[in-house]
């Protein structure tokens, strides 16, 4: 794994199995304290399609230590009291419009306190942003179906959401202006991807790493 640490910043990349970056962002603040693992919560109706995010058991190297990534499938009820243990929260293929005001505020408070929120959209953009739109300041103008993504020798069609940064608060992803909106939220950070991470699950070698 690559590693870069400046003022406790952390870069995270989503790679295909040829090492090509699909998306990337940098979080300015990443503190682990005495943590033994990095915990990633998954709020999705397709949890099994996102289990590749545990990196297949590989560990992340950060600030002189290796950390395994532990996934946790989140229920709406766990959002109000189960976010504190998480470093990351992934929301993908889930209708956030069903979440209560209290649950949405819990996500917002956790994010501002230093949590890292990753939101996948694509074909599910309308549902995923339904409850998060005002909090994130992101809208979906339209969804373009049938975009071809070349993953090694395989090709797949991927839906891409045309995301609108309502308040001009985000910067585009490090590697491509088409690969997501990134920004700080208090002491935390947000990355909104124009595609759904569930559509990448066919390649088990795709990892998040620092």
Protein backbone atom coordinates (compact mmCIF):
# COMPACT_ATOMS: atom_id res chain seq x y z
CA UNK A 1 0.00 0.00 0.00
CA UNK A 2 1.08 3.55 -0.61
CA UNK A 3 1.29 5.90 2.35
CA UNK A 4 1.33 9.66 2.79
CA UNK A 5 1.07 11.55 6.06
CA UNK A 6 1.12 15.33 6.32
CA UNK A 7 -0.50 16.90 9.36
CA UNK A 8 -2.37 13.64 9.86
CA UNK A 9 -3.92 13.75 6.40
CA UNK A 10 -4.99 10.60 4.63
CA UNK A 11 -5.43 9.87 0.94
CA UNK A 12 -7.84 7.14 -0.08
CA UNK A 13 -7.94 5.66 -3.57
CA UNK A 14 -10.38 3.27 -5.25
CA UNK A 15 -8.39 1.18 -7.74
CA UNK A 16 -9.18 -1.39 -10.35
CA UNK A 17 -7.05 -4.52 -10.48
CA UNK A 18 -4.63 -2.93 -12.97
CA UNK A 19 -3.87 -0.20 -10.45
CA UNK A 20 -5.88 2.42 -12.33
CA UNK A 21 -7.55 4.96 -10.06
CA UNK A 22 -11.34 5.00 -10.25
CA UNK A 23 -11.74 7.68 -7.58
CA UNK A 24 -9.64 9.39 -4.95
CA UNK A 25 -9.89 11.90 -2.15
CA UNK A 26 -7.78 13.28 0.68
CA UNK A 27 -9.04 13.70 4.23
CA UNK A 28 -7.30 16.47 6.12
CA UNK A 29 -7.90 14.99 9.55
CA UNK A 30 -7.62 11.32 10.40
CA UNK A 31 -7.01 10.40 14.03
CA UNK A 32 -6.96 6.81 15.24
CA UNK A 33 -6.00 7.38 18.89
CA UNK A 34 -5.55 3.88 20.35
CA UNK A 35 -7.71 2.11 17.77
CA UNK A 36 -6.73 -1.44 16.81
CA UNK A 37 -8.86 -1.48 13.64
CA UNK A 38 -10.52 0.90 11.22
CA UNK A 39 -14.28 0.53 11.26
CA UNK A 40 -16.42 1.09 8.19
CA UNK A 41 -20.19 1.10 8.51
CA UNK A 42 -22.26 0.14 5.45
CA UNK A 43 -25.80 1.50 5.04
CA UNK A 44 -27.13 -0.30 1.98
CA UNK A 45 -29.84 -2.63 0.73
CA UNK A 46 -27.05 -4.58 -0.99
CA UNK A 47 -24.49 -5.11 1.77
CA UNK A 48 -23.07 -8.27 0.18
CA UNK A 49 -22.09 -6.26 -2.92
CA UNK A 50 -19.93 -3.97 -0.80
CA UNK A 51 -17.97 -6.46 1.28
CA UNK A 52 -14.97 -6.02 -1.05
CA UNK A 53 -14.36 -2.77 0.85
CA UNK A 54 -12.68 -4.75 3.64
CA UNK A 55 -9.76 -5.17 1.19
CA UNK A 56 -9.93 -8.93 1.41
CA UNK A 57 -8.31 -8.92 4.83
CA UNK A 58 -5.35 -6.71 3.87
CA UNK A 59 -4.34 -4.04 6.35
CA UNK A 60 -3.92 -0.30 5.91
CA UNK A 61 -0.64 1.30 7.01
CA UNK A 62 -1.09 4.63 8.75
CA UNK A 63 1.14 6.64 11.09
CA UNK A 64 3.48 3.74 11.80
CA UNK A 65 0.85 1.06 12.32
CA UNK A 66 -1.16 -1.45 10.31
CA UNK A 67 -4.92 -1.50 10.76
CA UNK A 68 -7.37 -4.14 9.54
CA UNK A 69 -10.61 -2.79 8.07
CA UNK A 70 -13.69 -4.09 9.86
CA UNK A 71 -17.07 -3.78 8.13
CA UNK A 72 -20.34 -3.34 9.96
CA UNK A 73 -23.75 -3.58 8.31
CA UNK A 74 -25.76 -0.67 9.68
CA UNK A 75 -29.50 -0.51 10.29
CA UNK A 76 -31.36 2.82 10.50
CA UNK A 77 -31.85 2.28 14.22
CA UNK A 78 -28.10 1.98 14.79
CA UNK A 79 -27.42 5.41 13.30
CA UNK A 80 -28.42 7.26 16.46
CA UNK A 81 -26.06 5.38 18.79
CA UNK A 82 -23.76 3.22 16.66
CA UNK A 83 -21.77 5.76 14.67
CA UNK A 84 -19.24 6.69 17.34
CA UNK A 85 -17.15 3.56 16.76
CA UNK A 86 -16.90 4.17 13.00
CA UNK A 87 -14.11 5.85 11.04
CA UNK A 88 -16.06 5.60 7.78
CA UNK A 89 -19.72 5.39 6.79
CA UNK A 90 -20.62 4.23 3.28
CA UNK A 91 -24.14 4.99 2.02
CA UNK A 92 -24.95 3.29 -1.27
CA UNK A 93 -28.06 1.80 -2.85
CA UNK A 94 -30.23 2.96 0.02
CA UNK A 95 -33.23 5.30 0.18
CA UNK A 96 -32.19 7.84 2.81
CA UNK A 97 -35.61 9.47 2.48
CA UNK A 98 -36.93 6.89 4.97
CA UNK A 99 -34.54 8.05 7.69
CA UNK A 100 -35.92 10.13 10.52
CA UNK A 101 -34.78 13.65 11.32
CA UNK A 102 -32.96 12.27 14.35
CA UNK A 103 -31.11 9.66 12.28
CA UNK A 104 -30.06 12.21 9.65
CA UNK A 105 -28.86 14.60 12.35
CA UNK A 106 -26.83 11.77 13.89
CA UNK A 107 -25.01 11.25 10.57
CA UNK A 108 -24.41 14.99 10.25
CA UNK A 109 -23.08 15.34 13.82
CA UNK A 110 -20.81 12.30 13.41
CA UNK A 111 -19.49 13.70 10.11
CA UNK A 112 -18.73 17.11 11.60
CA UNK A 113 -16.99 15.48 14.56
CA UNK A 114 -14.45 13.82 12.28
CA UNK A 115 -16.23 10.95 10.53
CA UNK A 116 -15.61 10.22 6.86
CA UNK A 117 -18.74 9.80 4.75
CA UNK A 118 -18.64 8.11 1.34
CA UNK A 119 -21.81 8.25 -0.77
CA UNK A 120 -22.34 6.16 -3.91
CA UNK A 121 -25.04 7.26 -6.35
CA UNK A 122 -25.29 6.13 -10.00
CA UNK A 123 -28.66 4.58 -10.82
CA UNK A 124 -29.67 5.00 -7.17
CA UNK A 125 -28.84 8.70 -6.93
CA UNK A 126 -32.42 9.86 -6.37
CA UNK A 127 -32.97 7.46 -3.46
CA UNK A 128 -29.51 7.86 -1.93
CA UNK A 129 -29.71 11.66 -1.92
CA UNK A 130 -33.39 11.82 -0.89
CA UNK A 131 -32.64 12.46 2.78
CA UNK A 132 -29.08 13.76 2.43
CA UNK A 133 -29.59 16.42 -0.24
CA UNK A 134 -29.92 19.45 2.04
CA UNK A 135 -27.26 18.18 4.46
CA UNK A 136 -24.69 17.56 1.74
CA UNK A 137 -25.73 20.33 -0.63
CA UNK A 138 -25.66 17.89 -3.56
CA UNK A 139 -28.38 17.26 -6.14
CA UNK A 140 -28.57 14.89 -9.08
CA UNK A 141 -29.42 16.64 -12.36
CA UNK A 142 -29.81 13.41 -14.31
CA UNK A 143 -28.36 9.90 -14.61
CA UNK A 144 -26.52 8.78 -17.73
CA UNK A 145 -26.93 5.06 -18.33
CA UNK A 146 -24.65 2.79 -20.30
CA UNK A 147 -21.28 4.45 -19.71
CA UNK A 148 -18.50 1.96 -20.41
CA UNK A 149 -15.86 1.35 -17.75
CA UNK A 150 -12.79 -0.66 -18.75
CA UNK A 151 -11.69 -2.86 -15.84
CA UNK A 152 -8.61 -4.79 -16.95
CA UNK A 153 -9.72 -6.96 -19.89
CA UNK A 154 -13.34 -6.70 -18.82
CA UNK A 155 -15.80 -4.00 -19.74
CA UNK A 156 -18.95 -3.10 -17.88
CA UNK A 157 -21.68 -0.55 -18.33
CA UNK A 158 -22.01 1.86 -15.44
CA UNK A 159 -24.63 4.51 -14.73
CA UNK A 160 -23.15 7.91 -13.85
CA UNK A 161 -25.04 10.60 -11.99
CA UNK A 162 -24.63 14.24 -13.05
CA UNK A 163 -24.05 15.72 -9.59
CA UNK A 164 -24.67 19.37 -8.78
CA UNK A 165 -22.68 21.13 -6.06
CA UNK A 166 -25.47 23.43 -4.90
CA UNK A 167 -23.39 25.63 -2.59
CA UNK A 168 -20.04 25.41 -4.41
CA UNK A 169 -18.49 23.80 -1.35
CA UNK A 170 -16.73 20.82 -2.94
CA UNK A 171 -13.68 20.25 -5.06
CA UNK A 172 -13.55 17.55 -7.71
CA UNK A 173 -11.72 14.28 -7.19
CA UNK A 174 -7.91 14.36 -7.31
CA UNK A 175 -7.62 12.33 -10.49
CA UNK A 176 -10.65 13.21 -12.58
CA UNK A 177 -13.27 15.91 -12.67
CA UNK A 178 -15.79 13.16 -13.50
CA UNK A 179 -15.04 11.07 -10.42
CA UNK A 180 -16.81 12.67 -7.53
CA UNK A 181 -17.21 15.65 -5.25
CA UNK A 182 -14.95 15.90 -2.21
CA UNK A 183 -15.04 18.32 0.68
CA UNK A 184 -14.57 18.95 4.37
CA UNK A 185 -17.44 18.78 6.83
CA UNK A 186 -16.31 20.27 10.11
CA UNK A 187 -13.46 18.00 11.23
CA UNK A 188 -14.66 15.26 8.90
CA UNK A 189 -14.96 14.84 5.16
CA UNK A 190 -17.39 13.79 2.44
CA UNK A 191 -16.92 12.13 -0.92
CA UNK A 192 -19.95 11.80 -3.22
CA UNK A 193 -19.29 9.42 -6.12
CA UNK A 194 -21.22 9.67 -9.41
CA UNK A 195 -21.49 5.88 -9.57
CA UNK A 196 -22.66 3.15 -7.22
CA UNK A 197 -19.95 1.15 -5.49
CA UNK A 198 -22.18 -1.91 -5.72
CA UNK A 199 -21.56 -1.94 -9.48
CA UNK A 200 -17.83 -2.43 -8.87
CA UNK A 201 -18.20 -5.49 -6.69
CA UNK A 202 -17.57 -7.92 -9.55
CA UNK A 203 -13.86 -7.11 -9.27
CA UNK A 204 -12.74 -8.42 -5.89
CA UNK A 205 -9.30 -6.87 -6.39
CA UNK A 206 -10.64 -3.31 -6.17
CA UNK A 207 -9.52 -1.78 -2.87
CA UNK A 208 -9.60 1.33 -0.84
CA UNK A 209 -6.09 1.98 0.44
CA UNK A 210 -4.04 4.85 1.75
